[in-house]
Coordinates of C-alpha atoms in Angstrom, one line a residue:
M56 CA 10.4 -0.7 -1.3
T57 CA 8.6 -0.4 1.4
T58 CA 5.1 -1.4 3.0
A59 CA 6.0 1.3 5.6
E60 CA 2.9 2.9 7.6
P61 CA 2.6 6.6 5.6
Q62 CA 3.6 9.8 6.8
S63 CA 1.7 12.1 8.3
N64 CA -0.7 13.7 5.9
T65 CA 1.3 17.4 5.9
E66 CA 4.9 15.7 5.2
Q67 CA 2.8 13.2 2.6
T68 CA 1.0 15.9 0.8
R69 CA 3.5 18.2 1.3
T70 CA 3.6 20.0 -2.5
P71 CA 6.5 23.2 -4.0
I72 CA 3.7 24.2 -6.2
P73 CA 2.3 26.3 -3.6
A74 CA -1.4 27.4 -4.1
P75 CA -4.4 27.9 -2.0
D76 CA -6.4 25.8 -0.2
D77 CA -9.6 26.1 -2.3
A78 CA -7.4 25.6 -5.6
T79 CA -8.4 23.5 -8.2
V80 CA -6.3 21.2 -10.6
W81 CA -7.6 23.8 -13.5
G82 CA -6.7 26.7 -11.0
R83 CA -4.2 29.0 -12.0
P84 CA -0.8 27.4 -9.1
Y85 CA -1.7 24.3 -11.4
R86 CA -3.1 24.9 -14.6
A87 CA 0.2 24.7 -17.0
L88 CA 0.9 21.6 -15.4
T89 CA -2.1 20.1 -15.3
L90 CA -2.8 21.1 -19.4
G91 CA 1.0 19.2 -19.7
I92 CA 0.3 15.9 -18.1
V93 CA -3.4 15.4 -19.1
T94 CA -2.6 16.0 -23.0
V95 CA 0.4 13.6 -22.5
V96 CA -2.4 10.9 -21.3
L97 CA -4.4 12.1 -24.3
L98 CA -1.7 11.2 -26.6
I99 CA -1.6 8.2 -25.0
A100 CA -5.2 7.4 -25.4
F101 CA -5.3 8.3 -28.1
E102 CA -2.4 6.2 -29.8
A103 CA -3.6 3.1 -28.0
T104 CA -6.8 3.4 -29.5
A105 CA -5.8 3.8 -33.3
I106 CA -3.4 1.6 -32.7
G107 CA -5.5 -1.3 -31.6
T108 CA -7.9 -0.4 -34.1
A109 CA -5.0 -0.3 -37.4
M110 CA -3.1 -4.1 -35.7
P111 CA -5.5 -6.6 -37.2
I112 CA -4.6 -5.2 -40.9
A113 CA -0.7 -4.5 -39.6
A114 CA -0.2 -8.3 -39.0
R115 CA -2.3 -9.1 -42.2
E116 CA -0.4 -7.1 -44.1
L117 CA 3.5 -7.6 -42.4
D118 CA 2.2 -12.1 -42.8
G119 CA 2.3 -11.6 -38.9
L120 CA -0.8 -13.0 -37.8
A121 CA 0.7 -15.8 -35.6
L122 CA 2.9 -12.6 -33.9
Y123 CA -0.3 -10.7 -33.3
A124 CA -0.6 -11.5 -29.1
F125 CA 3.2 -10.4 -29.0
A126 CA 3.2 -7.0 -30.9
F127 CA 1.1 -6.5 -27.7
S128 CA 3.0 -8.4 -24.9
A129 CA 6.0 -6.4 -26.2
F130 CA 5.3 -3.4 -24.9
F131 CA 4.7 -4.6 -21.9
T132 CA 7.8 -6.5 -21.3
T133 CA 10.2 -4.1 -22.0
S134 CA 8.5 -1.1 -20.0
L135 CA 8.7 -3.4 -17.1
F136 CA 12.1 -2.6 -16.8
A137 CA 11.4 0.7 -17.9
M138 CA 9.1 1.5 -14.8
V139 CA 11.8 0.3 -12.4
V140 CA 14.4 2.3 -13.6
S141 CA 11.8 5.3 -14.1
G142 CA 10.8 5.2 -10.4
Q143 CA 14.8 4.9 -9.5
W144 CA 15.1 7.9 -11.8
C145 CA 12.5 9.7 -10.1
D146 CA 12.8 9.7 -6.7
R147 CA 16.6 10.7 -6.9
N148 CA 16.4 12.9 -9.6
G149 CA 13.2 14.1 -10.3
P150 CA 10.7 13.3 -12.6
L151 CA 11.8 15.7 -15.8
P152 CA 14.3 13.6 -16.7
P153 CA 12.6 9.9 -17.1
L154 CA 9.3 12.0 -18.3
A155 CA 11.6 13.4 -21.4
A156 CA 13.1 10.2 -22.5
G157 CA 10.1 8.6 -22.0
I158 CA 8.3 10.6 -24.3
G159 CA 11.8 10.4 -26.7
G160 CA 11.3 6.2 -26.8
F161 CA 7.7 6.6 -27.2
A162 CA 8.1 8.8 -30.4
A163 CA 10.7 6.6 -31.4
G164 CA 9.3 3.4 -31.4
L165 CA 6.2 4.5 -33.4
V166 CA 8.4 5.3 -36.1
I167 CA 10.1 2.0 -35.9
S168 CA 7.1 0.1 -36.5
G169 CA 5.5 2.8 -39.1
T170 CA 8.2 2.1 -41.3
A171 CA 8.7 -1.9 -40.4
Q172 CA 8.5 -4.2 -43.4
S173 CA 8.0 -7.5 -41.6
M174 CA 6.6 -8.4 -38.9
W175 CA 9.5 -8.9 -36.2
P176 CA 10.7 -5.2 -37.0
F177 CA 7.3 -3.7 -36.1
V178 CA 7.8 -6.0 -33.0
L179 CA 10.8 -4.6 -32.0
G180 CA 9.0 -0.8 -32.4
R181 CA 6.5 -1.9 -30.2
A182 CA 9.6 -2.9 -27.4
V183 CA 11.1 0.4 -28.0
Q184 CA 7.8 2.2 -27.5
G185 CA 7.2 0.2 -24.6
I186 CA 10.6 1.6 -23.2
G187 CA 9.6 4.6 -23.4
G188 CA 5.7 4.4 -22.3
G189 CA 7.5 2.9 -19.3
L190 CA 9.2 5.7 -18.3
L191 CA 6.7 8.0 -19.0
I192 CA 3.3 6.5 -17.0
V193 CA 5.8 5.8 -13.5
A194 CA 7.2 10.0 -13.8
L195 CA 3.4 10.8 -14.0
Y196 CA 2.5 9.9 -11.5
V197 CA 4.8 10.9 -9.5
V198 CA 4.2 14.2 -10.7
V199 CA 0.8 14.0 -9.4
G200 CA 2.1 12.9 -5.9
R201 CA 5.0 15.6 -5.2
A202 CA 2.8 18.5 -7.2
Y203 CA -0.8 17.9 -6.0
P204 CA -1.9 18.0 -2.2
E205 CA -4.4 14.6 -1.3
R206 CA -7.0 16.7 -2.1
L207 CA -6.7 16.8 -5.6
R208 CA -4.8 13.4 -6.7
P209 CA -8.9 12.3 -7.2
T210 CA -9.7 14.9 -9.2
I211 CA -6.5 15.0 -11.2
M212 CA -7.2 10.9 -11.7
A213 CA -10.5 11.4 -12.7
A214 CA -8.2 14.0 -14.8
F215 CA -6.2 11.2 -16.7
S216 CA -9.4 9.0 -17.8
G217 CA -11.4 11.5 -18.7
A218 CA -8.6 11.7 -21.3
W219 CA -9.2 8.6 -22.7
V220 CA -12.7 9.5 -23.5
V221 CA -12.3 11.3 -26.6
P222 CA -9.9 9.5 -28.6
S223 CA -11.9 6.0 -27.4
I224 CA -14.4 7.6 -29.8
V225 CA -12.6 9.5 -32.3
G226 CA -9.6 7.3 -32.3
P227 CA -11.4 4.0 -33.9
L228 CA -13.4 6.0 -36.2
V229 CA -10.2 7.9 -37.6
S230 CA -7.6 5.1 -37.4
G231 CA -10.1 3.3 -39.4
T232 CA -10.4 6.0 -41.7
V233 CA -6.5 6.3 -42.4
T234 CA -6.1 2.8 -42.2
E235 CA -8.6 2.1 -44.9
Q236 CA -7.7 5.1 -47.3
L237 CA -3.9 5.8 -46.3
G238 CA -3.0 2.5 -45.3
W239 CA -2.5 1.7 -41.4
R240 CA 1.7 2.8 -41.4
W241 CA 0.2 6.8 -41.4
V242 CA -1.5 5.5 -37.7
F243 CA 1.8 4.8 -36.3
L244 CA 3.5 8.2 -37.9
A245 CA 1.2 10.4 -37.3
I246 CA 1.4 11.3 -33.7
P247 CA 5.9 11.3 -33.2
A248 CA 5.1 15.1 -34.1
L249 CA 2.7 15.8 -31.2
V250 CA 4.0 14.3 -28.3
V251 CA 7.1 16.6 -28.0
V252 CA 4.0 19.9 -27.2
P253 CA 2.6 19.1 -24.1
L254 CA 5.7 18.0 -22.5
L255 CA 6.7 22.1 -23.2
T256 CA 2.9 23.2 -22.1
A257 CA 4.4 22.0 -18.4
L258 CA 7.8 22.5 -18.4
P259 CA 8.1 25.6 -16.6
A260 CA 5.9 23.6 -13.8
L261 CA 8.1 20.8 -14.0
R262 CA 11.1 22.7 -13.5
R263 CA 10.1 23.9 -10.6
L264 CA 9.3 20.7 -9.0
D265 CA 12.1 18.9 -10.2
A266 CA 14.6 21.5 -8.7
A267 CA 12.6 21.1 -5.5
G268 CA 13.3 16.8 -5.5
T269 CA 17.1 17.0 -6.4
D270 CA 17.5 19.6 -3.9
G271 CA 16.4 18.1 -0.7
G272 CA 12.7 17.8 -0.6
V273 CA 12.9 14.4 -1.3
A274 CA 14.8 11.6 1.0
G275 CA 17.4 9.8 -1.4
A276 CA 17.8 12.9 -4.0
G277 CA 20.5 12.2 -5.8
A278 CA 21.8 9.1 -4.4
P279 CA 23.1 6.3 -7.3
M280 CA 20.6 3.9 -8.3
D281 CA 20.2 0.3 -6.5
R282 CA 21.7 -1.9 -8.9
R283 CA 20.2 -5.4 -7.5
R284 CA 16.5 -3.5 -8.3
L285 CA 17.4 -3.3 -11.6
R286 CA 19.2 -6.4 -12.3
L287 CA 15.5 -7.6 -10.8
A288 CA 13.9 -5.5 -13.5
G289 CA 16.8 -7.4 -16.4
G290 CA 15.3 -10.5 -15.0
I291 CA 11.7 -9.9 -14.9
A292 CA 11.1 -8.9 -18.4
L293 CA 13.8 -11.0 -20.1
G294 CA 12.0 -13.8 -18.1
A295 CA 8.8 -12.4 -19.8
A296 CA 10.6 -11.9 -23.2
L297 CA 11.4 -15.9 -22.9
L298 CA 8.0 -17.3 -22.1
Q299 CA 6.5 -15.0 -24.8
Y300 CA 8.5 -16.9 -27.4
A301 CA 7.9 -20.1 -25.8
G302 CA 4.2 -19.5 -26.4
Q303 CA 4.7 -18.8 -29.6
D304 CA 7.0 -21.5 -31.0
L305 CA 4.2 -24.8 -29.9
R306 CA 7.0 -27.3 -29.5
W307 CA 8.4 -29.8 -27.1
V308 CA 11.8 -27.2 -27.1
S309 CA 10.0 -24.7 -26.0
L310 CA 10.1 -25.9 -22.2
V311 CA 13.4 -25.0 -22.7
P312 CA 12.9 -21.5 -22.8
A313 CA 9.6 -21.1 -21.1
A314 CA 11.5 -23.0 -18.3
A315 CA 14.3 -20.1 -18.5
G316 CA 11.6 -17.5 -18.6
A317 CA 9.9 -19.3 -15.3
A318 CA 13.4 -19.5 -12.9
L319 CA 14.1 -15.7 -14.1
L320 CA 10.1 -14.1 -13.7
V321 CA 9.5 -15.5 -10.9
P322 CA 11.7 -15.0 -7.8
S323 CA 12.6 -11.3 -9.5
A324 CA 8.8 -10.7 -9.1
L325 CA 8.3 -11.8 -5.5
R326 CA 11.4 -9.1 -4.6
L327 CA 10.4 -6.2 -6.9
L328 CA 6.6 -6.1 -5.8
P329 CA 5.7 -5.6 -2.3
R330 CA 6.0 -7.8 0.2
G331 CA 3.2 -9.7 0.5
T332 CA 2.1 -9.1 -3.3
F333 CA 1.2 -12.7 -4.2
R334 CA -1.0 -13.4 -1.1
A335 CA -2.6 -10.3 -1.4
G336 CA -1.3 -8.5 2.0
R337 CA -3.4 -6.4 2.9
G338 CA -3.0 -2.4 2.2
L339 CA -0.1 -1.6 -0.6
P340 CA 0.1 -4.8 -1.8
A341 CA -3.3 -5.6 -2.4
V342 CA -3.7 -2.8 -4.2
V343 CA -0.1 -3.2 -6.5
L344 CA -1.9 -7.1 -6.9
L345 CA -5.2 -5.9 -8.2
R346 CA -4.0 -3.4 -10.2
G347 CA -2.5 -6.3 -12.3
V348 CA -5.5 -8.3 -11.8
A349 CA -7.9 -5.4 -13.1
A350 CA -6.0 -3.7 -15.8
G351 CA -4.1 -7.5 -17.3
T352 CA -7.5 -9.0 -17.4
F353 CA -9.4 -5.9 -19.1
I354 CA -6.7 -5.2 -21.7
G355 CA -5.6 -8.6 -22.8
A356 CA -9.8 -9.3 -23.2
E357 CA -9.2 -5.8 -25.5
S358 CA -6.6 -6.7 -27.3
F359 CA -8.3 -9.6 -29.0
I360 CA -12.1 -8.1 -29.8
P361 CA -11.3 -6.1 -32.9
L362 CA -9.5 -9.4 -34.4
M363 CA -12.4 -11.4 -33.3
L364 CA -15.0 -8.7 -34.8
V365 CA -12.8 -8.8 -38.2
T366 CA -12.7 -12.2 -38.4
Q367 CA -15.5 -13.9 -36.6
R368 CA -18.2 -11.4 -37.8
G369 CA -17.1 -10.0 -40.8
L370 CA -16.8 -6.4 -39.8
S371 CA -14.5 -3.6 -41.6
P372 CA -11.7 -2.3 -38.9
T373 CA -13.2 1.0 -38.5
L374 CA -16.5 -0.7 -37.2
A375 CA -14.4 -3.2 -35.0
G376 CA -12.3 -0.6 -33.7
L377 CA -15.6 2.0 -32.6
S378 CA -17.1 -1.3 -30.6
L379 CA -14.4 -0.1 -27.7
A380 CA -15.5 3.2 -28.0
G381 CA -18.5 3.3 -25.8
G382 CA -16.0 1.5 -23.1
G383 CA -13.4 4.9 -23.2
V384 CA -16.4 6.6 -22.5
T385 CA -17.9 4.9 -19.2
W386 CA -14.6 4.6 -18.1
G387 CA -14.8 8.0 -17.8
L388 CA -17.8 8.7 -16.4
G389 CA -16.1 5.7 -13.7
S390 CA -13.7 8.1 -12.6
Y391 CA -15.5 10.7 -12.6
L392 CA -17.5 9.2 -10.0
Q393 CA -15.0 7.7 -7.4
S394 CA -13.6 11.1 -7.5
R395 CA -16.5 12.0 -5.4
P396 CA -16.2 13.1 -2.0
R397 CA -19.1 12.0 -0.3
L398 CA -18.4 8.6 -2.2
E399 CA -14.6 8.4 -0.4
P400 CA -16.3 6.2 2.6
H401 CA -16.9 3.7 0.1
R402 CA -13.8 3.4 -2.3
D403 CA -13.3 -0.5 -1.6
R404 CA -16.9 -1.4 -2.4
L405 CA -16.8 0.7 -5.7
V406 CA -13.7 -0.9 -5.7
R407 CA -15.4 -4.5 -5.5
A408 CA -18.6 -3.1 -8.1
G409 CA -16.0 -2.0 -10.4
M410 CA -14.5 -6.1 -10.4
I411 CA -17.8 -7.6 -10.9
L412 CA -18.6 -5.1 -14.1
S413 CA -15.5 -5.7 -15.7
A414 CA -15.5 -9.8 -15.4
L415 CA -19.3 -9.1 -17.0
A416 CA -18.2 -7.2 -19.4
I417 CA -14.7 -10.1 -20.8
A418 CA -17.8 -12.7 -20.3
G419 CA -20.3 -10.9 -22.5
A420 CA -17.9 -9.6 -24.9
G421 CA -16.7 -13.8 -25.6
L422 CA -21.3 -14.5 -26.2
T423 CA -20.1 -12.4 -29.5
L424 CA -19.2 -15.9 -30.9
L425 CA -22.4 -17.0 -31.0
P426 CA -24.1 -17.4 -34.4
G427 CA -27.5 -16.0 -32.8
A428 CA -25.7 -13.1 -30.6
P429 CA -26.2 -9.4 -32.1
V430 CA -23.0 -8.2 -33.6
W431 CA -23.1 -5.3 -31.2
T432 CA -23.1 -7.2 -27.8
A433 CA -19.4 -6.5 -27.9
A434 CA -19.8 -3.4 -27.8
L435 CA -22.7 -3.5 -24.8
A436 CA -20.3 -5.5 -22.6
W437 CA -17.4 -2.9 -23.3
V438 CA -19.8 0.2 -22.3
V439 CA -20.6 -2.0 -18.7
G440 CA -16.7 -2.5 -18.3
G441 CA -15.3 0.7 -18.8
L442 CA -17.3 1.8 -16.3
G443 CA -16.2 -1.4 -13.7
L444 CA -12.3 0.2 -14.7
G445 CA -13.4 3.3 -14.1
L446 CA -13.6 3.1 -10.9
V447 CA -11.2 0.1 -10.2
I448 CA -7.8 1.7 -12.1
A449 CA -8.3 6.0 -10.4
S450 CA -9.7 4.1 -6.9
L451 CA -6.1 1.9 -6.9
S452 CA -4.1 5.1 -7.6
V453 CA -5.6 7.3 -5.3
L454 CA -5.4 4.1 -2.2
L455 CA -1.4 4.0 -3.3
L456 CA -0.2 7.4 -3.4
R457 CA -2.3 7.5 -0.2
L458 CA 0.0 4.7 1.3
S459 CA 3.4 6.1 -0.3
P460 CA 5.9 8.5 1.7
P461 CA 7.0 10.7 -0.4
A462 CA 10.5 9.1 -0.6
E463 CA 9.0 6.2 -2.3
A464 CA 5.8 7.5 -4.4
G465 CA 8.6 6.5 -6.9
A466 CA 9.4 3.0 -6.2
N467 CA 5.6 2.1 -5.3
S468 CA 4.0 3.7 -8.2
A469 CA 6.7 1.8 -10.6
A470 CA 5.5 -1.3 -8.3
L471 CA 1.8 -0.9 -9.6
Q472 CA 2.5 -0.2 -13.0
V473 CA 4.9 -3.2 -13.2
S474 CA 2.2 -4.9 -11.6
D475 CA -0.4 -3.6 -14.2
A476 CA 2.6 -4.7 -17.4
L477 CA 3.7 -7.8 -15.8
S478 CA 0.0 -9.1 -15.8
N479 CA -0.2 -8.2 -19.6
V480 CA 2.6 -10.3 -20.5
I481 CA 1.4 -13.2 -18.8
L482 CA -1.7 -13.5 -19.4
V483 CA -1.7 -11.9 -22.8
S484 CA 1.4 -14.2 -23.6
A485 CA -0.6 -17.4 -22.1
T486 CA -4.2 -16.3 -23.9
G487 CA -2.0 -16.0 -27.4
T488 CA -0.7 -19.3 -26.8
A489 CA -3.8 -20.9 -26.2
F490 CA -5.5 -18.9 -29.2
A491 CA -2.8 -20.4 -31.3
A492 CA -2.9 -23.7 -30.2
L493 CA -6.7 -23.9 -31.1
G494 CA -6.5 -23.2 -34.3
G495 CA -6.0 -18.6 -34.2
A496 CA -8.5 -15.9 -35.7
A497 CA -10.3 -19.1 -38.2
H498 CA -11.5 -20.9 -35.1
A499 CA -14.4 -19.1 -32.8
A500 CA -13.3 -22.0 -30.0
A501 CA -9.8 -19.6 -30.2
F502 CA -11.3 -16.6 -28.9
A503 CA -13.2 -18.2 -26.2
A504 CA -10.1 -19.8 -24.9
V505 CA -9.1 -15.9 -24.4
F506 CA -12.2 -14.5 -22.7
L507 CA -13.6 -17.2 -21.0
P508 CA -9.9 -18.0 -18.4
L509 CA -9.5 -13.6 -18.3
A510 CA -13.5 -13.1 -16.9
T511 CA -12.9 -16.3 -14.2
I512 CA -9.3 -14.5 -13.5
A513 CA -11.3 -10.6 -13.3
L514 CA -13.8 -12.4 -10.4
T515 CA -11.3 -12.8 -8.0
G516 CA -10.8 -9.9 -7.9
T517 CA -13.4 -9.1 -6.1
W518 CA -12.1 -11.1 -3.0
V519 CA -9.2 -8.9 -3.2
A520 CA -10.7 -5.7 -2.9
A521 CA -11.7 -7.0 0.5
R522 CA -7.9 -6.0 1.2
L523 CA -7.4 -2.9 0.0
R524 CA -7.3 -1.1 3.6
P525 CA -4.3 -2.3 6.2
A526 CA -4.8 -4.2 9.3
A527 CA -5.7 -1.8 12.0

């Protein structure tokens, strides 16, 4: 990976899919590809919202509430390694192989979790699912970078965010109903059969794209993978896993795996992400860092909201899951707003505003713990936060592709996703440790130890957002 300046617009926006200058993402040249990849995102979104609703019941039935945070962070831990593999795989062999492998791994993980008889096999399934998800998400970004000209990328990123809207509304309701009527296992087992359909829809366009990339359309095509980067990816994933394990076992002896995890994770992350990421270097490093701050704080808080509403406010799983639905709608709205051409000159300001909204939302969700606070406080807060994240996440994706030469789109997309997943692992593990240390789901203080630090970290993202443009 490199932080070199992007190549010329002509070279960077080159696409193997011929199309007239006025073509849209839903026009004939792109229609099948857009439908296929947006449907993949739709299914990922439905899975995420459905599982978030079913998770409190699954953890309770499997006697695994102590491992509740681990069930989320296991997904992000394995996806860290898979993202780096996918980035190199895409840059050398095109996005089709990792896309197909990712769909297979994603489905297999759902089956393992859905048939688990105890919490550790359930966590294993989430880990397998993370491998598939890591391969998938990077491959999708590479498809966007290679297939669509720069003028269409904000629109396709908005379509990705829009694909979360319907699952955010319907997913918790469907998942809650299925969980209450048929059991939580069907939330996991019903999805795998559907994931093959979008791949088949987009297959012809993906084959053309894949052939163009491996026939010399991208520098480095067909070259062997960088073993050093793979070792670093393994180090960062193993280090994250050791830190999570230590966080689940609050004894003095746990300092040993914690120290070993930090010794693996820190140097690997420093070498794997763009130079200057952790000091918010201008341009690509700041983009990568802010993605981690934004996604890690928001999703970390979101992981605990249904559990808080079920255990502290007595809501059913269906109603607890529906509290997140409004955030999905406004996330799509925020992503749509950032795609408007007249707002392009103000992208930095949009990102800063989005981080402020996100910080307010996380803090607002924590107010639901107050005895006199209405139970719908968390739902209202997530409506505000979803708008903010919609502005931030889509804008960062657009900026990353703009700053990435075609030959490095896979590696840089992987860096963006690694930052996302690494932040999730670290923040969910840290807050999960504090959550367990303060008594877990039975105590309001344990939830406060999750929401307040995450809101503070999200607020620091407003400073990072001022450094998104490269130095003149």
